[in-house]
PDB file of C-alpha atoms and ligand atoms in Angstrom:
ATOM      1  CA  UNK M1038     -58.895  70.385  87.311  1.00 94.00           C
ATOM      2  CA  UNK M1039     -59.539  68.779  83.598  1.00 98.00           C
ATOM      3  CA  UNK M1040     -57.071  66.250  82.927  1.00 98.00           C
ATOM      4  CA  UNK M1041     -55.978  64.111  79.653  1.00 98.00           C
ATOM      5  CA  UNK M1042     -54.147  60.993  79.386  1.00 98.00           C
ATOM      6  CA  UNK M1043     -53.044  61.252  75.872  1.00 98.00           C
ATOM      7  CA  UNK M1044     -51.059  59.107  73.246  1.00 98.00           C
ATOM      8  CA  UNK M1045     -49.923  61.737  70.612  1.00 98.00           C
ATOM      9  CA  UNK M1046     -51.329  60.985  66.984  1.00 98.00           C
ATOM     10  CA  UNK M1047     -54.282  58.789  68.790  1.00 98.00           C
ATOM     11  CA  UNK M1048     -57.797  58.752  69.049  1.00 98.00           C
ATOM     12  CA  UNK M1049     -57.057  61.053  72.371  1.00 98.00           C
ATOM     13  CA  UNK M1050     -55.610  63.831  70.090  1.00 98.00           C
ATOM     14  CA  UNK M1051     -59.282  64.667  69.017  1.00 98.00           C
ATOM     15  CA  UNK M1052     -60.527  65.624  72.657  1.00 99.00           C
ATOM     16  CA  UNK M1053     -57.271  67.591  72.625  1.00 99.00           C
ATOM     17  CA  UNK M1054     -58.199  69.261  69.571  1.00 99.00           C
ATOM     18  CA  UNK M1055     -61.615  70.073  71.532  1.00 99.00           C
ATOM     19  CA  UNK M1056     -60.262  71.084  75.014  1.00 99.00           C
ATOM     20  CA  UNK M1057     -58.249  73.655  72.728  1.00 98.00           C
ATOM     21  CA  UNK M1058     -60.935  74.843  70.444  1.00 98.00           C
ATOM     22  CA  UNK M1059     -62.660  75.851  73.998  1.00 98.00           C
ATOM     23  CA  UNK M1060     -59.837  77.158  75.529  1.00 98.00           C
ATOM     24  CA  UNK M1061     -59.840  75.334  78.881  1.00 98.00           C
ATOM     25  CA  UNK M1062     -57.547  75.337  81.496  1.00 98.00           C
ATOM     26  CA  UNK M1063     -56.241  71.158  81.946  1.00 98.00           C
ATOM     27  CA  UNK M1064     -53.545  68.703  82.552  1.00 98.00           C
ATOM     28  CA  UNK M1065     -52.238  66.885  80.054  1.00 98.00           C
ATOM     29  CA  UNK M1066     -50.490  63.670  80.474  1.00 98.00           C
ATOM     30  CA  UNK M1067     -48.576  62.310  77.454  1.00 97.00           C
ATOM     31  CA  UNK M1068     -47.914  58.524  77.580  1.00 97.00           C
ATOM     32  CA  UNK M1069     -45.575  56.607  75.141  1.00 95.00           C
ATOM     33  CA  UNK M1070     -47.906  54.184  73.024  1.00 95.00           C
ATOM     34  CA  UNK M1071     -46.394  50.891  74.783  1.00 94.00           C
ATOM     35  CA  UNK M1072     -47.739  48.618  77.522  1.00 94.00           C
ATOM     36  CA  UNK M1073     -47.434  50.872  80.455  1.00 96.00           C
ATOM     37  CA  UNK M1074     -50.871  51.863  79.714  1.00 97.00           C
ATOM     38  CA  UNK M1075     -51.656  48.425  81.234  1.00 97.00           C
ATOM     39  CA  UNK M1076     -49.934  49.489  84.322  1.00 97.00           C
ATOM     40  CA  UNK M1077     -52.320  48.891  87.723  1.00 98.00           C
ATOM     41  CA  UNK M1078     -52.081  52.757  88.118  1.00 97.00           C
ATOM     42  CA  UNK M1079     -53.325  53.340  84.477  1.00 98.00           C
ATOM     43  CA  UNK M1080     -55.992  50.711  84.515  1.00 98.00           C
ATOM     44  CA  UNK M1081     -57.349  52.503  87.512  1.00 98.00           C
ATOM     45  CA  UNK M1082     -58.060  55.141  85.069  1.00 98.00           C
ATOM     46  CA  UNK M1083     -59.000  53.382  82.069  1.00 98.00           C
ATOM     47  CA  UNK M1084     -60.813  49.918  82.424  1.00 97.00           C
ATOM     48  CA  UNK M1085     -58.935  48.790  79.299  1.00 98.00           C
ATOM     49  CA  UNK M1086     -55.807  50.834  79.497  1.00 98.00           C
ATOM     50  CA  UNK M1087     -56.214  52.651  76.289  1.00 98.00           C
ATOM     51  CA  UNK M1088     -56.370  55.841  75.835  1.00 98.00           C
ATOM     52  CA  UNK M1089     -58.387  58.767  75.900  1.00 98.00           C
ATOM     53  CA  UNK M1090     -58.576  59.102  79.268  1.00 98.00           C
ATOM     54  CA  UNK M1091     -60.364  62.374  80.549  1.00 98.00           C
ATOM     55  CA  UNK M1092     -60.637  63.320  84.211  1.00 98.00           C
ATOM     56  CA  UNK M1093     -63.792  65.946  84.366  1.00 98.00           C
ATOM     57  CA  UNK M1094     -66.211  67.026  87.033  1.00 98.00           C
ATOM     58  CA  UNK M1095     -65.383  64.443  89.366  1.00 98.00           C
ATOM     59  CA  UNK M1096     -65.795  61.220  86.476  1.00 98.00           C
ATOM     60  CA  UNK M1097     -63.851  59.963  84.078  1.00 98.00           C
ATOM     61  CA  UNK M1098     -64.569  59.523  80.245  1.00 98.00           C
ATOM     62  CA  UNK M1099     -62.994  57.177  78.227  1.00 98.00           C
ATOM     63  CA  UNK M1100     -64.430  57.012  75.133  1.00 98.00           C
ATOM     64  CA  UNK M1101     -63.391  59.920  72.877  1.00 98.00           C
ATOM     65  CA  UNK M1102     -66.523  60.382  71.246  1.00 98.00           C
ATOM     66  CA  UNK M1103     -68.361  60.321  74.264  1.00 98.00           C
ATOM     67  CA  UNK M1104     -65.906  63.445  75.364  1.00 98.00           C
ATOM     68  CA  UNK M1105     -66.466  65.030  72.437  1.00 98.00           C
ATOM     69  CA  UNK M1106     -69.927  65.049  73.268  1.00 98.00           C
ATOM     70  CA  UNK M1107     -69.779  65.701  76.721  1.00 98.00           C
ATOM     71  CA  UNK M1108     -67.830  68.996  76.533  1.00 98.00           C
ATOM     72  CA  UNK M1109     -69.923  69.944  73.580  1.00 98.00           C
ATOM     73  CA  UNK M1110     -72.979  69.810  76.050  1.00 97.00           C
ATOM     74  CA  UNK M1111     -70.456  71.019  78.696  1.00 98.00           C
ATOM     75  CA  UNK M1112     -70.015  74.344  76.796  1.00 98.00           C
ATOM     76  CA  UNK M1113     -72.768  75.775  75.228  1.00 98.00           C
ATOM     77  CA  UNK M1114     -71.787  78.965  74.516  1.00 98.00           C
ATOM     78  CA  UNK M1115     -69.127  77.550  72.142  1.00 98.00           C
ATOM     79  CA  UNK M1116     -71.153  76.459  69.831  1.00 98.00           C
ATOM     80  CA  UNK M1117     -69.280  73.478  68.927  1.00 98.00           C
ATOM     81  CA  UNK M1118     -72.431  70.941  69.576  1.00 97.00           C
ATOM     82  CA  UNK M1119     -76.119  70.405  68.372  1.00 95.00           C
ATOM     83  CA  UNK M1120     -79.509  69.638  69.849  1.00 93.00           C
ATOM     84  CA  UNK M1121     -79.121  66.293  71.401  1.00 90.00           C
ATOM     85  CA  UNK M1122     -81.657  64.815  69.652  1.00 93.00           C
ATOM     86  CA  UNK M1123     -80.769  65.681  65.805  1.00 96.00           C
ATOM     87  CA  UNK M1124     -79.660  62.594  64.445  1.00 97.00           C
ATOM     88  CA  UNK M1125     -77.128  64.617  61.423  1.00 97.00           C
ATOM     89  CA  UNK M1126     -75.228  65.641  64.748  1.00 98.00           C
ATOM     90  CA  UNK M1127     -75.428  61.851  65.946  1.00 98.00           C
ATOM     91  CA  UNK M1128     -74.151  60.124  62.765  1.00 98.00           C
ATOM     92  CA  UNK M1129     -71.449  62.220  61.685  1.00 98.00           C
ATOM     93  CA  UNK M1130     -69.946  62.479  65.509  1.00 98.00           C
ATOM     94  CA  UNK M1131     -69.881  59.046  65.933  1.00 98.00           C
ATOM     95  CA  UNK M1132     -68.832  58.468  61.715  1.00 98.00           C
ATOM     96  CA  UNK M1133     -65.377  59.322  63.243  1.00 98.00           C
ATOM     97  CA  UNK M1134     -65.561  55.485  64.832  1.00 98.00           C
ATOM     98  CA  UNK M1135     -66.693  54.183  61.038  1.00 98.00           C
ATOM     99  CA  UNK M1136     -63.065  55.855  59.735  1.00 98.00           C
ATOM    100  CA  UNK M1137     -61.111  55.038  62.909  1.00 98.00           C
ATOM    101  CA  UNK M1138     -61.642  51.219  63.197  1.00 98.00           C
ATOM    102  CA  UNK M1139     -59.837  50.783  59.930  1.00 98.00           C
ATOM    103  CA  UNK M1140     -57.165  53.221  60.483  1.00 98.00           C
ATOM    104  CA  UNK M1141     -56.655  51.494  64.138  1.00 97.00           C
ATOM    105  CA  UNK M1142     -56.439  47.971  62.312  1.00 97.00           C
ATOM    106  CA  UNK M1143     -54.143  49.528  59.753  1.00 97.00           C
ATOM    107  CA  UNK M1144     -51.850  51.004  62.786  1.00 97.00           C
ATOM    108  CA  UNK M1145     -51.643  47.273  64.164  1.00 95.00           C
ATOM    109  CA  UNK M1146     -50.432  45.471  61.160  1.00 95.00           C
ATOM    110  CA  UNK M1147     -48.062  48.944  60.075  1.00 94.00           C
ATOM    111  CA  UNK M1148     -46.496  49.768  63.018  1.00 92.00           C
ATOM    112  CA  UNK M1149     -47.511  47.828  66.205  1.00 92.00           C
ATOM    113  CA  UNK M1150     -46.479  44.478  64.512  1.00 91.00           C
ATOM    114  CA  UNK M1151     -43.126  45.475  63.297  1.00 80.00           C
ATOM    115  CA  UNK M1152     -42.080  41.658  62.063  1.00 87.00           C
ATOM    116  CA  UNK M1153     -42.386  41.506  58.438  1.00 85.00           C
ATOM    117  CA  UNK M1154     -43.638  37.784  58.762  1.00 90.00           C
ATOM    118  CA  UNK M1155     -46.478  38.906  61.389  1.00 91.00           C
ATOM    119  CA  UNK M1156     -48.029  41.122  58.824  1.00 92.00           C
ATOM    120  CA  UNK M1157     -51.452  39.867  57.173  1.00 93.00           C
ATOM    121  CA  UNK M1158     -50.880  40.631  53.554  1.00 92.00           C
ATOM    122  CA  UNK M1159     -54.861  40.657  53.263  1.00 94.00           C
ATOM    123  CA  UNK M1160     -55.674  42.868  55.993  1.00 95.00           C
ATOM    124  CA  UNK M1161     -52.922  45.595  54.565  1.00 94.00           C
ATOM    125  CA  UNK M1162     -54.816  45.252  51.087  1.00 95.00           C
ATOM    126  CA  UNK M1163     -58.232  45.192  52.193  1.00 96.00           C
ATOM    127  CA  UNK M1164     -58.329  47.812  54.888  1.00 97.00           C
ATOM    128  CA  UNK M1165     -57.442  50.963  52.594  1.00 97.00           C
ATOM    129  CA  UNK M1166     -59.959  50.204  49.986  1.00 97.00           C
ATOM    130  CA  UNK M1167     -62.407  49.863  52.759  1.00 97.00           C
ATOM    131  CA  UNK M1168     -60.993  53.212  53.851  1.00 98.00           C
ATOM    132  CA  UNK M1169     -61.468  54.519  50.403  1.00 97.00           C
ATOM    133  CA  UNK M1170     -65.326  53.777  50.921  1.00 98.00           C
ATOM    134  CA  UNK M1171     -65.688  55.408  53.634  1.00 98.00           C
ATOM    135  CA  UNK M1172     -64.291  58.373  52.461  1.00 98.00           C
ATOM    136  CA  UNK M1173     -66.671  58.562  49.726  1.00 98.00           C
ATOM    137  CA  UNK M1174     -69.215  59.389  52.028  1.00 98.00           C
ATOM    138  CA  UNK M1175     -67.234  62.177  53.249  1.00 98.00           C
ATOM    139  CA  UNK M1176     -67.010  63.410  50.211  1.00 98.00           C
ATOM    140  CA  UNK M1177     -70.485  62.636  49.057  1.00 98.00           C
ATOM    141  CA  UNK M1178     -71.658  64.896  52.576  1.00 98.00           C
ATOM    142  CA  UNK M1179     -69.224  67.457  51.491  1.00 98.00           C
ATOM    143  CA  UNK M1180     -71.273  68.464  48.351  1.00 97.00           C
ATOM    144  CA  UNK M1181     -72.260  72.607  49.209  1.00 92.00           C
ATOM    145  CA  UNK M1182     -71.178  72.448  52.536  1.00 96.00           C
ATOM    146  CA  UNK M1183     -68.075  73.347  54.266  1.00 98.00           C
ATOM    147  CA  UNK M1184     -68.625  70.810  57.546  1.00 98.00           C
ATOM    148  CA  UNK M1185     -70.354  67.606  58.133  1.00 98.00           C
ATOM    149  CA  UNK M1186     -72.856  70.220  59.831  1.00 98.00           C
ATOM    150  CA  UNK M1187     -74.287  73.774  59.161  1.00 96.00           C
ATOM    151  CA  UNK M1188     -71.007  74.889  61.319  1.00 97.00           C
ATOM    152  CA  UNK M1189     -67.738  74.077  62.410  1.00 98.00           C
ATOM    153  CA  UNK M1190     -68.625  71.073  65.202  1.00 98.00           C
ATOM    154  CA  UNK M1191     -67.323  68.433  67.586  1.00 98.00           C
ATOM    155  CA  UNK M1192     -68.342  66.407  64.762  1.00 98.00           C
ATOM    156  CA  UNK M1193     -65.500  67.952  62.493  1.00 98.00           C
ATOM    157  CA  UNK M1194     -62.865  67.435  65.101  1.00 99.00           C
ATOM    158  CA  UNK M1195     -63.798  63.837  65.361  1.00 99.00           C
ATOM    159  CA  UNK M1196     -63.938  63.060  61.871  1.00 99.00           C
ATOM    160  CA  UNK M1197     -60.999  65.261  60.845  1.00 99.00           C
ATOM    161  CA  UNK M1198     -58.883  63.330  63.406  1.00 98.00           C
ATOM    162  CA  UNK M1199     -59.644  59.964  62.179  1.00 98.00           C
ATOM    163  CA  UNK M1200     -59.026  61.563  58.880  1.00 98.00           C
ATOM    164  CA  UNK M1201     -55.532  62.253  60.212  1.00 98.00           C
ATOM    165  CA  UNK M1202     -54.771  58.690  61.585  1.00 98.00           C
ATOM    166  CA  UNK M1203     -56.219  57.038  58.151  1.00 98.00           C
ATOM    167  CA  UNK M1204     -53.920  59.160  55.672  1.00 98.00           C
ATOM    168  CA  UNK M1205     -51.490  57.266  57.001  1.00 98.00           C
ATOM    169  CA  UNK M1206     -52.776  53.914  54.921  1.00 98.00           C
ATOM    170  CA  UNK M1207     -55.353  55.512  52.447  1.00 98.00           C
ATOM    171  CA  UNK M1208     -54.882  59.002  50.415  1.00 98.00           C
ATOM    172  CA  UNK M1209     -57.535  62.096  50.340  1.00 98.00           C
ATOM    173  CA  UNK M1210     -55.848  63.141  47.183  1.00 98.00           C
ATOM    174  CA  UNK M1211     -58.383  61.142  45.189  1.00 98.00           C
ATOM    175  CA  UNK M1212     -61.600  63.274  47.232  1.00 98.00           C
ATOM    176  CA  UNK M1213     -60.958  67.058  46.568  1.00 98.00           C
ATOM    177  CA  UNK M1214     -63.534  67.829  48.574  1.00 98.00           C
ATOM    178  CA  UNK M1215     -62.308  65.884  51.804  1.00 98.00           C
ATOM    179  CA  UNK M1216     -58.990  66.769  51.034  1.00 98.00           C
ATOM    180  CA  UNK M1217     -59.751  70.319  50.970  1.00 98.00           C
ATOM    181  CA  UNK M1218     -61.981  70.086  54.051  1.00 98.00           C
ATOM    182  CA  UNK M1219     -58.930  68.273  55.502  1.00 98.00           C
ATOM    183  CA  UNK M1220     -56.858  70.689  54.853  1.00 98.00           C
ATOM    184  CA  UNK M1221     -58.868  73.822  56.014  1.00 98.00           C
ATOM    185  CA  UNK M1222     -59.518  72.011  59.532  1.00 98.00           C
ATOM    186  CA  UNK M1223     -56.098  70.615  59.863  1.00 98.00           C
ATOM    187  CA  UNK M1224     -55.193  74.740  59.484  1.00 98.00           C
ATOM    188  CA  UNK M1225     -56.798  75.860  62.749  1.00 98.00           C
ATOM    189  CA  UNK M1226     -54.821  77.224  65.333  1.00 98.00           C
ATOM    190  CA  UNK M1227     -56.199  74.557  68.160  1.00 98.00           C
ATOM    191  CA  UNK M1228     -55.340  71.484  65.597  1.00 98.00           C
ATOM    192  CA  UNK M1229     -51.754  72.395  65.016  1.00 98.00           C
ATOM    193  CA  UNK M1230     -51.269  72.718  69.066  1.00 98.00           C
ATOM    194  CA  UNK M1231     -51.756  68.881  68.896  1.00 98.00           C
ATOM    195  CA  UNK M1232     -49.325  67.733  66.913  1.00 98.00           C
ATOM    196  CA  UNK M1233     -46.379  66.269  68.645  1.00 97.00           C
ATOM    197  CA  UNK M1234     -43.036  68.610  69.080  1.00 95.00           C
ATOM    198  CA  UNK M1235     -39.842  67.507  67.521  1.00 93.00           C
ATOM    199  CA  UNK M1236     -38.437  64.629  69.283  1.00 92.00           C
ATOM    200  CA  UNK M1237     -41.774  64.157  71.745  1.00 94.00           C
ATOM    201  CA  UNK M1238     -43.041  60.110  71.010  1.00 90.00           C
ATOM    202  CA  UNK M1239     -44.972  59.783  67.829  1.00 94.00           C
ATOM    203  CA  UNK M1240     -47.379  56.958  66.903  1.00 96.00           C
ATOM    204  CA  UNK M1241     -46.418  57.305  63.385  1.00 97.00           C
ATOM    205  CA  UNK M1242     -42.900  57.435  61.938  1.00 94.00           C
ATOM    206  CA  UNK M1243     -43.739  58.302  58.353  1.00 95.00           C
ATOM    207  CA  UNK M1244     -46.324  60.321  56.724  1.00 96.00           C
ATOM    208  CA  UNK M1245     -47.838  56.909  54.378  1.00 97.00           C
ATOM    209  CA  UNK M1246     -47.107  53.506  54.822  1.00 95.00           C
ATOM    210  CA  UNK M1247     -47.432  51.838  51.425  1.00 91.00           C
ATOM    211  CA  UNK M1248     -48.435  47.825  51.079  1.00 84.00           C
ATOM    212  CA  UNK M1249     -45.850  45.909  52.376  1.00 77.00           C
ATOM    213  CA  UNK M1250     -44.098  44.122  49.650  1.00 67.00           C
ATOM    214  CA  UNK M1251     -45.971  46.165  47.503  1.00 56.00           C
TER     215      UNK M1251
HETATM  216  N1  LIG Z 463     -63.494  53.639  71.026  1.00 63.69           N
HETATM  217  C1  LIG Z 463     -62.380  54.100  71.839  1.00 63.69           C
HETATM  218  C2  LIG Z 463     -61.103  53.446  71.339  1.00 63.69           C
HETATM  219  C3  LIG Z 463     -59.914  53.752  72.231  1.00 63.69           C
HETATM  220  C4  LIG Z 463     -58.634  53.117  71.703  1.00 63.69           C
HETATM  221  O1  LIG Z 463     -58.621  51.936  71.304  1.00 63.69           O
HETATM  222  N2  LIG Z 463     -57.548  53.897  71.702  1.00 63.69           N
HETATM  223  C5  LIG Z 463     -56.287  53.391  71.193  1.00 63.69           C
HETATM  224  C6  LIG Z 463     -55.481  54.554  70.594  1.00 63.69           C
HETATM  225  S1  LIG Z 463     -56.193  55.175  69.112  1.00 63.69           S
HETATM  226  C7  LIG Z 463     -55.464  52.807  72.317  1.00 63.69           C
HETATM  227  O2  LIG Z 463     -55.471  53.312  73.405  1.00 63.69           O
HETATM  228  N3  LIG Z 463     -54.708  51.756  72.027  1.00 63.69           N
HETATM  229  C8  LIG Z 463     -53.775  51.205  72.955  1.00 63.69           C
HETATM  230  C9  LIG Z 463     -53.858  49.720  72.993  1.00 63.69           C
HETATM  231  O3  LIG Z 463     -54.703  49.147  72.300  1.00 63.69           O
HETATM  232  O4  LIG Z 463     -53.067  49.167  73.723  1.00 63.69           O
HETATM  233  C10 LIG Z 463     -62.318  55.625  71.763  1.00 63.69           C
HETATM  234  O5  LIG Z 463     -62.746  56.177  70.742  1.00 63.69           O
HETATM  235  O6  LIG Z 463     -61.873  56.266  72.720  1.00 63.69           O
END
């Protein structure tokens, strides 16, 4: 059996997202975004306790990317994957991490560190017009086509996810095209079954966290 240690509104939401698109049977495990994922049990799982976690065909995968790819390769007939080889498949799969990193860092100073005083004035200023960069290449991609490929790919859920962490910090608004790609992706069926139920733990407890004092 498939299993998922998830943190809802993480980077484990995207594999999610993909075990849905391909309609597989698994377990999912939904753990609160606190230090029991540095539990002895957990870190038998995960070498760093962080999550995803995925349990598949006797290994474990725990980089999200990585799982992406896997059960791309794993299924084929789904068409959700590319030739191994083609390196537009291997950029825009692993851009996800390029968007991610700053919405992770943006996450630690918003809502991990919840003292005030704690926060780094500089990283909460910096990070979103980073963001905003990295965007632009969305966007810039997103000129005559409708995905980062020529169809609907792992590579999408990956990006579209980090998409959905970092408009937390950083608007789409400003990119028509990503925010109408958002949108559109954010509308499938297999995305919406990942979003967290009322009253289930979220990561994030507002839709955009503007610059503290600011
Ligand atoms: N590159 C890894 C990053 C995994 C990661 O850092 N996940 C975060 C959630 S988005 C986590 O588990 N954080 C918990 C912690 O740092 O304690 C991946 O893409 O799977």
């Amino acid at each position: 059996m498939i299993k998922l240690h998830h943190c809802h509104e993480s980077r484990s939401q995207r594999v999610l997202w993909m075990l849905y698109e391909l309609g597989l049977d698994f377990e999912l495990v939904v753990h609160p975004f606190d230090h029991s994922l540095r539990s002895p049990e957990y870190l038998a799982v995960h070498p760093a306790g962080r999550v995803p976690a995925l349990e598949i065909d006797g290994t474990v995968i725990f980089e999200s990317l990585a799982a992406l790819q896997y059960l791309a390769a794993r299924h084929p007939e789904a068409g959700l994957g590319h030739d191994a080889g083609n390196a537009d498949w291997l950029n825009w799969l692993n851009y996800a991490e390029t968007v991610s990193q700053h919405a992770a860092a943006l996450t630690q100073q918003h809502v991990v560190i919840y003292e005030d005083a704690m926060r780094s004035p500089t990283v909460c200023k910096l990070e979103p017009l980073r963001l905003a960069k990295v965007y632009g290449a969305i966007e810039a991609r997103l000129e005559e086509r409708e995905y980062l490929l020529d169809h609907f790919s792992a590579a999408d859920i990956g990006v579209v996810q980090a998409l959905y962490m970092a408009a937390h910090f950083a608007r789409l608004g400003p990119f028509p095209r990503l925010f109408d790609y958002f949108q559109r992706l954010t509308a499938r069926p297999a995305f919406l079954k990942t979003l967290p139920a009322e009253g289930e733990d979220r990561l994030y407890d507002k839709p955009f966290y503007e610059l503290p004092n600011g």
